[in-house]
Structures are given as C-alpha cells and as structure tokens.
C-alpha cells in the first residue's frame, strides 16, 4: 500500500461522496462466502464479521444517468467517482 497526499483533491472527494449518497438506500449488507469450493457453498450476512454495506458498480453503471430498481427509474450520476477510479487504475497499472 501507499500514501499519496492530495492524490484525490478534496473537492473531488466531496463531489464523489454526493454522487454515492444518492444511492445509499440501494446498498446491501456485505456477504461472506461459506464453502471450500467456488461452486459449493453459500453466502451469509454476519454483521459481527462483515458489517459493511456495498453497492456493486461496473463500468456501464458508472456511465449511467439513471437506474431502475423495483420498476422505478431513479436519476444518478457518477462522473466524479468514475474519474477518481480511472486515476487510481492508472496509478496501479
């Protein structure tokens, strides 16, 4: 790991947080895989072990301006978050 002071400008952090906050109600509890093989096992939620909440986003989702959940369309924008993630990708590749 590394520490890079000011790698992400404070303004970008604030804006990305606003973008993510719009999705707060759609985060789900983090899960744990229980099993010895990839195809045999189960996922469980155990807050004492993993208390985070997650929202999985792929490249297509990061470019979206809206999403549909339970039959309703919701506006969203991840322009700043996508930019921050691209900067991190460039750094580590």
PDB file of N, CA and C in Angstrom:
ATOM      1  N   UNK A   1       0.841  -1.178   0.000  1.00  0.00           N
ATOM      2  CA  UNK A   1       0.000   0.000   0.000  1.00  0.00           C
ATOM      3  C   UNK A   1       0.874   1.224   0.000  1.00  0.00           C
ATOM      4  N   UNK A   2       0.248   2.355  -0.256  1.00  0.00           N
ATOM      5  CA  UNK A   2       0.991   3.606  -0.335  1.00  0.00           C
ATOM      6  C   UNK A   2       0.109   4.748   0.152  1.00  0.00           C
ATOM      7  N   UNK A   3       0.772   5.807   0.589  1.00  0.00           N
ATOM      8  CA  UNK A   3       0.056   7.029   0.974  1.00  0.00           C
ATOM      9  C   UNK A   3       0.460   8.108  -0.015  1.00  0.00           C
ATOM     10  N   UNK A   4      -0.516   8.686  -0.668  1.00  0.00           N
ATOM     11  CA  UNK A   4      -0.255   9.752  -1.638  1.00  0.00           C
ATOM     12  C   UNK A   4      -1.072  10.973  -1.212  1.00  0.00           C
ATOM     13  N   UNK A   5      -0.440  11.852  -0.482  1.00  0.00           N
ATOM     14  CA  UNK A   5      -1.136  13.053  -0.023  1.00  0.00           C
ATOM     15  C   UNK A   5      -1.713  13.813  -1.201  1.00  0.00           C
ATOM     16  N   UNK A   6      -2.966  14.218  -1.062  1.00  0.00           N
ATOM     17  CA  UNK A   6      -3.667  15.032  -2.054  1.00  0.00           C
ATOM     18  C   UNK A   6      -3.789  14.378  -3.430  1.00  0.00           C
ATOM     19  N   UNK A   7      -3.698  13.049  -3.494  1.00  0.00           N
ATOM     20  CA  UNK A   7      -3.857  12.351  -4.776  1.00  0.00           C
ATOM     21  C   UNK A   7      -5.241  12.624  -5.363  1.00  0.00           C
ATOM     22  N   UNK A   8      -6.248  12.586  -4.504  1.00  0.00           N
ATOM     23  CA  UNK A   8      -7.614  12.937  -4.915  1.00  0.00           C
ATOM     24  C   UNK A   8      -7.933  14.278  -4.257  1.00  0.00           C
ATOM     25  N   UNK A   9      -8.167  15.310  -5.038  1.00  0.00           N
ATOM     26  CA  UNK A   9      -8.453  16.623  -4.468  1.00  0.00           C
ATOM     27  C   UNK A   9      -9.696  16.594  -3.564  1.00  0.00           C
ATOM     28  N   UNK A  10      -9.687  17.403  -2.531  1.00  0.00           N
ATOM     29  CA  UNK A  10     -10.791  17.440  -1.573  1.00  0.00           C
ATOM     30  C   UNK A  10     -12.121  17.683  -2.278  1.00  0.00           C
ATOM     31  N   UNK A  11     -12.157  18.574  -3.247  1.00  0.00           N
ATOM     32  CA  UNK A  11     -13.394  18.848  -3.979  1.00  0.00           C
ATOM     33  C   UNK A  11     -13.934  17.614  -4.679  1.00  0.00           C
ATOM     34  N   UNK A  12     -13.043  16.796  -5.228  1.00  0.00           N
ATOM     35  CA  UNK A  12     -13.462  15.569  -5.903  1.00  0.00           C
ATOM     36  C   UNK A  12     -14.013  14.562  -4.896  1.00  0.00           C
ATOM     37  N   UNK A  13     -13.403  14.498  -3.731  1.00  0.00           N
ATOM     38  CA  UNK A  13     -13.897  13.599  -2.675  1.00  0.00           C
ATOM     39  C   UNK A  13     -15.307  14.013  -2.266  1.00  0.00           C
ATOM     40  N   UNK A  14     -15.517  15.299  -2.063  1.00  0.00           N
ATOM     41  CA  UNK A  14     -16.836  15.804  -1.661  1.00  0.00           C
ATOM     42  C   UNK A  14     -17.875  15.504  -2.743  1.00  0.00           C
ATOM     43  N   UNK A  15     -17.524  15.750  -3.992  1.00  0.00           N
ATOM     44  CA  UNK A  15     -18.469  15.518  -5.095  1.00  0.00           C
ATOM     45  C   UNK A  15     -18.765  14.027  -5.271  1.00  0.00           C
ATOM     46  N   UNK A  16     -17.747  13.181  -5.197  1.00  0.00           N
ATOM     47  CA  UNK A  16     -17.957  11.729  -5.334  1.00  0.00           C
ATOM     48  C   UNK A  16     -18.839  11.220  -4.196  1.00  0.00           C
ATOM     49  N   UNK A  17     -18.636  11.745  -3.006  1.00  0.00           N
ATOM     50  CA  UNK A  17     -19.478  11.350  -1.871  1.00  0.00           C
ATOM     51  C   UNK A  17     -20.938  11.729  -2.112  1.00  0.00           C
ATOM     52  N   UNK A  18     -21.181  12.892  -2.678  1.00  0.00           N
ATOM     53  CA  UNK A  18     -22.552  13.293  -3.018  1.00  0.00           C
ATOM     54  C   UNK A  18     -23.156  12.321  -4.031  1.00  0.00           C
ATOM     55  N   UNK A  19     -22.361  11.941  -5.039  1.00  0.00           N
ATOM     56  CA  UNK A  19     -22.848  11.015  -6.055  1.00  0.00           C
ATOM     57  C   UNK A  19     -23.229   9.670  -5.438  1.00  0.00           C
ATOM     58  N   UNK A  20     -22.397   9.196  -4.537  1.00  0.00           N
ATOM     59  CA  UNK A  20     -22.637   7.903  -3.899  1.00  0.00           C
ATOM     60  C   UNK A  20     -23.814   7.980  -2.929  1.00  0.00           C
ATOM     61  N   UNK A  21     -23.957   9.089  -2.227  1.00  0.00           N
ATOM     62  CA  UNK A  21     -25.018   9.241  -1.236  1.00  0.00           C
ATOM     63  C   UNK A  21     -26.403   9.084  -1.860  1.00  0.00           C
ATOM     64  N   UNK A  22     -26.559   9.500  -3.110  1.00  0.00           N
ATOM     65  CA  UNK A  22     -27.836   9.333  -3.811  1.00  0.00           C
ATOM     66  C   UNK A  22     -28.254   7.864  -3.815  1.00  0.00           C
ATOM     67  N   UNK A  23     -27.279   6.960  -3.825  1.00  0.00           N
ATOM     68  CA  UNK A  23     -27.550   5.524  -3.919  1.00  0.00           C
ATOM     69  C   UNK A  23     -27.650   4.836  -2.554  1.00  0.00           C
ATOM     70  N   UNK A  24     -27.532   5.572  -1.479  1.00  0.00           N
ATOM     71  CA  UNK A  24     -27.449   4.991  -0.136  1.00  0.00           C
ATOM     72  C   UNK A  24     -28.538   3.953   0.144  1.00  0.00           C
ATOM     73  N   UNK A  25     -29.755   4.223  -0.251  1.00  0.00           N
ATOM     74  CA  UNK A  25     -30.854   3.290   0.038  1.00  0.00           C
ATOM     75  C   UNK A  25     -30.767   1.987  -0.745  1.00  0.00           C
ATOM     76  N   UNK A  26     -29.849   1.913  -1.704  1.00  0.00           N
ATOM     77  CA  UNK A  26     -29.747   0.729  -2.549  1.00  0.00           C
ATOM     78  C   UNK A  26     -28.526  -0.129  -2.211  1.00  0.00           C
ATOM     79  N   UNK A  27     -27.758   0.277  -1.210  1.00  0.00           N
ATOM     80  CA  UNK A  27     -26.647  -0.544  -0.747  1.00  0.00           C
ATOM     81  C   UNK A  27     -27.212  -1.794  -0.066  1.00  0.00           C
ATOM     82  N   UNK A  28     -26.472  -2.879  -0.090  1.00  0.00           N
ATOM     83  CA  UNK A  28     -26.882  -4.118   0.576  1.00  0.00           C
ATOM     84  C   UNK A  28     -25.797  -4.527   1.568  1.00  0.00           C
ATOM     85  N   UNK A  29     -26.187  -5.329   2.545  1.00  0.00           N
ATOM     86  CA  UNK A  29     -25.214  -5.813   3.527  1.00  0.00           C
ATOM     87  C   UNK A  29     -24.151  -6.649   2.835  1.00  0.00           C
ATOM     88  N   UNK A  30     -22.899  -6.464   3.262  1.00  0.00           N
ATOM     89  CA  UNK A  30     -21.806  -7.275   2.740  1.00  0.00           C
ATOM     90  C   UNK A  30     -22.014  -8.728   3.124  1.00  0.00           C
ATOM     91  N   UNK A  31     -21.613  -9.632   2.236  1.00  0.00           N
ATOM     92  CA  UNK A  31     -21.831 -11.054   2.475  1.00  0.00           C
ATOM     93  C   UNK A  31     -20.505 -11.790   2.586  1.00  0.00           C
ATOM     94  N   UNK A  32     -20.585 -12.948   3.194  1.00  0.00           N
ATOM     95  CA  UNK A  32     -19.422 -13.815   3.380  1.00  0.00           C
ATOM     96  C   UNK A  32     -19.697 -15.124   2.656  1.00  0.00           C
ATOM     97  N   UNK A  33     -18.717 -15.611   1.905  1.00  0.00           N
ATOM     98  CA  UNK A  33     -18.850 -16.907   1.233  1.00  0.00           C
ATOM     99  C   UNK A  33     -18.440 -17.995   2.213  1.00  0.00           C
ATOM    100  N   UNK A  34     -19.299 -18.983   2.391  1.00  0.00           N
ATOM    101  CA  UNK A  34     -19.002 -20.119   3.260  1.00  0.00           C
ATOM    102  C   UNK A  34     -18.950 -21.356   2.382  1.00  0.00           C
ATOM    103  N   UNK A  35     -17.784 -21.941   2.277  1.00  0.00           N
ATOM    104  CA  UNK A  35     -17.618 -23.131   1.444  1.00  0.00           C
ATOM    105  C   UNK A  35     -16.161 -23.289   1.078  1.00  0.00           C
ATOM    106  N   UNK A  36     -15.802 -24.494   0.693  1.00  0.00           N
ATOM    107  CA  UNK A  36     -14.413 -24.768   0.346  1.00  0.00           C
ATOM    108  C   UNK A  36     -14.152 -24.694  -1.146  1.00  0.00           C
ATOM    109  N   UNK A  37     -15.216 -24.690  -1.944  1.00  0.00           N
ATOM    110  CA  UNK A  37     -15.063 -24.649  -3.391  1.00  0.00           C
ATOM    111  C   UNK A  37     -15.903 -23.510  -3.943  1.00  0.00           C
ATOM    112  N   UNK A  38     -15.537 -23.046  -5.105  1.00  0.00           N
ATOM    113  CA  UNK A  38     -16.253 -21.920  -5.717  1.00  0.00           C
ATOM    114  C   UNK A  38     -17.691 -22.263  -6.059  1.00  0.00           C
ATOM    115  N   UNK A  39     -17.956 -23.521  -6.383  1.00  0.00           N
ATOM    116  CA  UNK A  39     -19.315 -23.884  -6.806  1.00  0.00           C
ATOM    117  C   UNK A  39     -20.134 -24.589  -5.726  1.00  0.00           C
ATOM    118  N   UNK A  40     -19.561 -24.803  -4.550  1.00  0.00           N
ATOM    119  CA  UNK A  40     -20.283 -25.458  -3.458  1.00  0.00           C
ATOM    120  C   UNK A  40     -20.149 -24.600  -2.211  1.00  0.00           C
ATOM    121  N   UNK A  41     -21.254 -24.009  -1.792  1.00  0.00           N
ATOM    122  CA  UNK A  41     -21.228 -23.170  -0.609  1.00  0.00           C
ATOM    123  C   UNK A  41     -22.427 -22.249  -0.593  1.00  0.00           C
ATOM    124  N   UNK A  42     -22.338 -21.222   0.218  1.00  0.00           N
ATOM    125  CA  UNK A  42     -23.446 -20.274   0.338  1.00  0.00           C
ATOM    126  C   UNK A  42     -22.901 -18.934   0.800  1.00  0.00           C
ATOM    127  N   UNK A  43     -23.686 -17.907   0.572  1.00  0.00           N
ATOM    128  CA  UNK A  43     -23.337 -16.600   1.108  1.00  0.00           C
ATOM    129  C   UNK A  43     -24.224 -16.321   2.305  1.00  0.00           C
ATOM    130  N   UNK A  44     -23.637 -15.700   3.319  1.00  0.00           N
ATOM    131  CA  UNK A  44     -24.393 -15.331   4.511  1.00  0.00           C
ATOM    132  C   UNK A  44     -24.029 -13.901   4.902  1.00  0.00           C
ATOM    133  N   UNK A  45     -24.923 -13.274   5.626  1.00  0.00           N
ATOM    134  CA  UNK A  45     -24.655 -11.948   6.168  1.00  0.00           C
ATOM    135  C   UNK A  45     -24.389 -12.119   7.653  1.00  0.00           C
ATOM    136  N   UNK A  46     -23.241 -11.675   8.106  1.00  0.00           N
ATOM    137  CA  UNK A  46     -22.862 -11.790   9.518  1.00  0.00           C
ATOM    138  C   UNK A  46     -22.218 -10.459   9.920  1.00  0.00           C
ATOM    139  N   UNK A  47     -23.017  -9.562  10.502  1.00  0.00           N
ATOM    140  CA  UNK A  47     -22.544  -8.212  10.800  1.00  0.00           C
ATOM    141  C   UNK A  47     -21.356  -8.194  11.761  1.00  0.00           C
ATOM    142  N   UNK A  48     -21.231  -9.186  12.644  1.00  0.00           N
ATOM    143  CA  UNK A  48     -20.079  -9.207  13.555  1.00  0.00           C
ATOM    144  C   UNK A  48     -18.775  -9.440  12.800  1.00  0.00           C
ATOM    145  N   UNK A  49     -18.850 -10.091  11.646  1.00  0.00           N
ATOM    146  CA  UNK A  49     -17.662 -10.384  10.855  1.00  0.00           C
ATOM    147  C   UNK A  49     -17.471  -9.361   9.749  1.00  0.00           C
ATOM    148  N   UNK A  50     -18.572  -9.037   9.082  1.00  0.00           N
ATOM    149  CA  UNK A  50     -18.500  -8.083   7.975  1.00  0.00           C
ATOM    150  C   UNK A  50     -19.684  -7.132   8.093  1.00  0.00           C
ATOM    151  N   UNK A  51     -19.438  -5.957   8.625  1.00  0.00           N
ATOM    152  CA  UNK A  51     -20.502  -5.007   8.892  1.00  0.00           C
ATOM    153  C   UNK A  51     -20.669  -3.928   7.841  1.00  0.00           C
ATOM    154  N   UNK A  52     -20.011  -4.086   6.698  1.00  0.00           N
ATOM    155  CA  UNK A  52     -20.103  -3.055   5.665  1.00  0.00           C
ATOM    156  C   UNK A  52     -21.368  -3.210   4.831  1.00  0.00           C
ATOM    157  N   UNK A  53     -21.658  -2.167   4.082  1.00  0.00           N
ATOM    158  CA  UNK A  53     -22.755  -2.177   3.113  1.00  0.00           C
ATOM    159  C   UNK A  53     -22.117  -1.864   1.767  1.00  0.00           C
ATOM    160  N   UNK A  54     -22.566  -2.535   0.722  1.00  0.00           N
ATOM    161  CA  UNK A  54     -21.914  -2.408  -0.578  1.00  0.00           C
ATOM    162  C   UNK A  54     -22.909  -2.084  -1.684  1.00  0.00           C
ATOM    163  N   UNK A  55     -22.399  -1.495  -2.719  1.00  0.00           N
ATOM    164  CA  UNK A  55     -23.146  -1.263  -3.948  1.00  0.00           C
ATOM    165  C   UNK A  55     -22.184  -1.594  -5.079  1.00  0.00           C
ATOM    166  N   UNK A  56     -22.451  -2.671  -5.789  1.00  0.00           N
ATOM    167  CA  UNK A  56     -21.563  -3.095  -6.858  1.00  0.00           C
ATOM    168  C   UNK A  56     -21.847  -2.273  -8.109  1.00  0.00           C
ATOM    169  N   UNK A  57     -20.823  -1.661  -8.656  1.00  0.00           N
ATOM    170  CA  UNK A  57     -20.943  -0.862  -9.872  1.00  0.00           C
ATOM    171  C   UNK A  57     -19.934  -1.363 -10.895  1.00  0.00           C
ATOM    172  N   UNK A  58     -20.398  -1.580 -12.107  1.00  0.00           N
ATOM    173  CA  UNK A  58     -19.479  -1.918 -13.184  1.00  0.00           C
ATOM    174  C   UNK A  58     -19.278  -0.679 -14.060  1.00  0.00           C
ATOM    175  N   UNK A  59     -18.489  -0.809 -15.098  1.00  0.00           N
ATOM    176  CA  UNK A  59     -18.182   0.333 -15.969  1.00  0.00           C
ATOM    177  C   UNK A  59     -19.452   0.936 -16.564  1.00  0.00           C
ATOM    178  N   UNK A  60     -20.376   0.092 -16.970  1.00  0.00           N
ATOM    179  CA  UNK A  60     -21.631   0.578 -17.546  1.00  0.00           C
ATOM    180  C   UNK A  60     -22.426   1.394 -16.515  1.00  0.00           C
ATOM    181  N   UNK A  61     -22.483   0.917 -15.296  1.00  0.00           N
ATOM    182  CA  UNK A  61     -23.216   1.638 -14.245  1.00  0.00           C
ATOM    183  C   UNK A  61     -22.579   2.996 -13.964  1.00  0.00           C
ATOM    184  N   UNK A  62     -21.254   3.059 -14.005  1.00  0.00           N
ATOM    185  CA  UNK A  62     -20.561   4.326 -13.743  1.00  0.00           C
ATOM    186  C   UNK A  62     -20.876   5.376 -14.806  1.00  0.00           C
ATOM    187  N   UNK A  63     -21.258   4.940 -16.002  1.00  0.00           N
ATOM    188  CA  UNK A  63     -21.572   5.867 -17.092  1.00  0.00           C
ATOM    189  C   UNK A  63     -23.069   6.215 -17.154  1.00  0.00           C
ATOM    190  N   UNK A  64     -23.866   5.583 -16.313  1.00  0.00           N
ATOM    191  CA  UNK A  64     -25.321   5.757 -16.357  1.00  0.00           C
ATOM    192  C   UNK A  64     -25.756   7.111 -15.812  1.00  0.00           C
ATOM    193  N   UNK A  65     -26.918   7.542 -16.269  1.00  0.00           N
ATOM    194  CA  UNK A  65     -27.536   8.760 -15.737  1.00  0.00           C
ATOM    195  C   UNK A  65     -28.812   8.435 -14.970  1.00  0.00           C
ATOM    196  N   UNK A  66     -29.193   7.153 -14.982  1.00  0.00           N
ATOM    197  CA  UNK A  66     -30.368   6.701 -14.237  1.00  0.00           C
ATOM    198  C   UNK A  66     -30.274   5.188 -14.069  1.00  0.00           C
ATOM    199  N   UNK A  67     -31.004   4.663 -13.107  1.00  0.00           N
ATOM    200  CA  UNK A  67     -31.081   3.225 -12.921  1.00  0.00           C
ATOM    201  C   UNK A  67     -32.514   2.864 -12.549  1.00  0.00           C
ATOM    202  N   UNK A  68     -32.864   1.597 -12.754  1.00  0.00           N
ATOM    203  CA  UNK A  68     -34.209   1.123 -12.442  1.00  0.00           C
ATOM    204  C   UNK A  68     -34.104   0.133 -11.293  1.00  0.00           C
ATOM    205  N   UNK A  69     -34.887   0.365 -10.265  1.00  0.00           N
ATOM    206  CA  UNK A  69     -34.937  -0.530  -9.104  1.00  0.00           C
ATOM    207  C   UNK A  69     -36.398  -0.716  -8.747  1.00  0.00           C
ATOM    208  N   UNK A  70     -36.808  -1.971  -8.681  1.00  0.00           N
ATOM    209  CA  UNK A  70     -38.188  -2.319  -8.343  1.00  0.00           C
ATOM    210  C   UNK A  70     -39.187  -1.587  -9.239  1.00  0.00           C
ATOM    211  N   UNK A  71     -38.863  -1.517 -10.530  1.00  0.00           N
ATOM    212  CA  UNK A  71     -39.767  -0.940 -11.510  1.00  0.00           C
ATOM    213  C   UNK A  71     -39.801   0.572 -11.577  1.00  0.00           C
ATOM    214  N   UNK A  72     -38.983   1.254 -10.765  1.00  0.00           N
ATOM    215  CA  UNK A  72     -38.962   2.716 -10.780  1.00  0.00           C
ATOM    216  C   UNK A  72     -37.598   3.220 -11.237  1.00  0.00           C
ATOM    217  N   UNK A  73     -37.628   4.285 -12.044  1.00  0.00           N
ATOM    218  CA  UNK A  73     -36.387   4.891 -12.527  1.00  0.00           C
ATOM    219  C   UNK A  73     -35.928   5.951 -11.538  1.00  0.00           C
ATOM    220  N   UNK A  74     -34.632   5.931 -11.239  1.00  0.00           N
ATOM    221  CA  UNK A  74     -34.022   6.877 -10.312  1.00  0.00           C
ATOM    222  C   UNK A  74     -32.843   7.555 -11.006  1.00  0.00           C
ATOM    223  N   UNK A  75     -32.723   8.878 -10.902  1.00  0.00           N
ATOM    224  CA  UNK A  75     -31.571   9.557 -11.517  1.00  0.00           C
ATOM    225  C   UNK A  75     -30.290   9.275 -10.738  1.00  0.00           C
ATOM    226  N   UNK A  76     -29.189   9.252 -11.439  1.00  0.00           N
ATOM    227  CA  UNK A  76     -27.890   9.104 -10.791  1.00  0.00           C
ATOM    228  C   UNK A  76     -26.818   9.655 -11.722  1.00  0.00           C
ATOM    229  N   UNK A  77     -25.675   9.941 -11.170  1.00  0.00           N
ATOM    230  CA  UNK A  77     -24.535  10.411 -11.943  1.00  0.00           C
ATOM    231  C   UNK A  77     -23.274  10.083 -11.161  1.00  0.00           C
ATOM    232  N   UNK A  78     -22.347   9.406 -11.784  1.00  0.00           N
ATOM    233  CA  UNK A  78     -21.098   9.025 -11.132  1.00  0.00           C
ATOM    234  C   UNK A  78     -19.891   9.593 -11.877  1.00  0.00           C
ATOM    235  N   UNK A  79     -20.044  10.772 -12.457  1.00  0.00           N
ATOM    236  CA  UNK A  79     -18.986  11.368 -13.269  1.00  0.00           C
ATOM    237  C   UNK A  79     -17.696  11.546 -12.466  1.00  0.00           C
ATOM    238  N   UNK A  80     -17.799  12.117 -11.280  1.00  0.00           N
ATOM    239  CA  UNK A  80     -16.603  12.348 -10.466  1.00  0.00           C
ATOM    240  C   UNK A  80     -16.036  11.040  -9.946  1.00  0.00           C
ATOM    241  N   UNK A  81     -16.905  10.157  -9.457  1.00  0.00           N
ATOM    242  CA  UNK A  81     -16.448   8.855  -8.966  1.00  0.00           C
ATOM    243  C   UNK A  81     -15.729   8.093 -10.067  1.00  0.00           C
ATOM    244  N   UNK A  82     -16.278   8.083 -11.268  1.00  0.00           N
ATOM    245  CA  UNK A  82     -15.641   7.396 -12.395  1.00  0.00           C
ATOM    246  C   UNK A  82     -14.257   7.979 -12.682  1.00  0.00           C
ATOM    247  N   UNK A  83     -14.142   9.292 -12.609  1.00  0.00           N
ATOM    248  CA  UNK A  83     -12.859   9.951 -12.840  1.00  0.00           C
ATOM    249  C   UNK A  83     -11.835   9.565 -11.772  1.00  0.00           C
ATOM    250  N   UNK A  84     -12.265   9.544 -10.523  1.00  0.00           N
ATOM    251  CA  UNK A  84     -11.363   9.154  -9.419  1.00  0.00           C
ATOM    252  C   UNK A  84     -10.903   7.710  -9.608  1.00  0.00           C
ATOM    253  N   UNK A  85     -11.838   6.819  -9.940  1.00  0.00           N
ATOM    254  CA  UNK A  85     -11.476   5.410 -10.132  1.00  0.00           C
ATOM    255  C   UNK A  85     -10.515   5.229 -11.302  1.00  0.00           C
ATOM    256  N   UNK A  86     -10.688   5.988 -12.369  1.00  0.00           N
ATOM    257  CA  UNK A  86      -9.761   5.915 -13.501  1.00  0.00           C
ATOM    258  C   UNK A  86      -8.369   6.371 -13.099  1.00  0.00           C
ATOM    259  N   UNK A  87      -8.297   7.408 -12.268  1.00  0.00           N
ATOM    260  CA  UNK A  87      -6.991   7.870 -11.774  1.00  0.00           C
ATOM    261  C   UNK A  87      -6.306   6.787 -10.952  1.00  0.00           C
ATOM    262  N   UNK A  88      -7.067   6.099 -10.131  1.00  0.00           N
ATOM    263  CA  UNK A  88      -6.499   5.011  -9.326  1.00  0.00           C
ATOM    264  C   UNK A  88      -6.047   3.881 -10.242  1.00  0.00           C
ATOM    265  N   UNK A  89      -6.865   3.535 -11.234  1.00  0.00           N
ATOM    266  CA  UNK A  89      -6.479   2.476 -12.176  1.00  0.00           C
ATOM    267  C   UNK A  89      -5.173   2.799 -12.883  1.00  0.00           C
ATOM    268  N   UNK A  90      -5.025   4.063 -13.310  1.00  0.00           N
ATOM    269  CA  UNK A  90      -3.779   4.464 -14.000  1.00  0.00           C
ATOM    270  C   UNK A  90      -2.585   4.343 -13.058  1.00  0.00           C
ATOM    271  N   UNK A  91      -2.802   4.632 -11.784  1.00  0.00           N
ATOM    272  CA  UNK A  91      -1.714   4.569 -10.817  1.00  0.00           C
ATOM    273  C   UNK A  91      -1.234   3.135 -10.595  1.00  0.00           C
ATOM    274  N   UNK A  92      -2.164   2.197 -10.527  1.00  0.00           N
ATOM    275  CA  UNK A  92      -1.793   0.827 -10.144  1.00  0.00           C
ATOM    276  C   UNK A  92      -1.515  -0.083 -11.331  1.00  0.00           C
ATOM    277  N   UNK A  93      -1.752   0.391 -12.571  1.00  0.00           N
ATOM    278  CA  UNK A  93      -1.471  -0.492 -13.714  1.00  0.00           C
ATOM    279  C   UNK A  93      -0.257  -0.021 -14.471  1.00  0.00           C
TER     280      UNK A  93
END
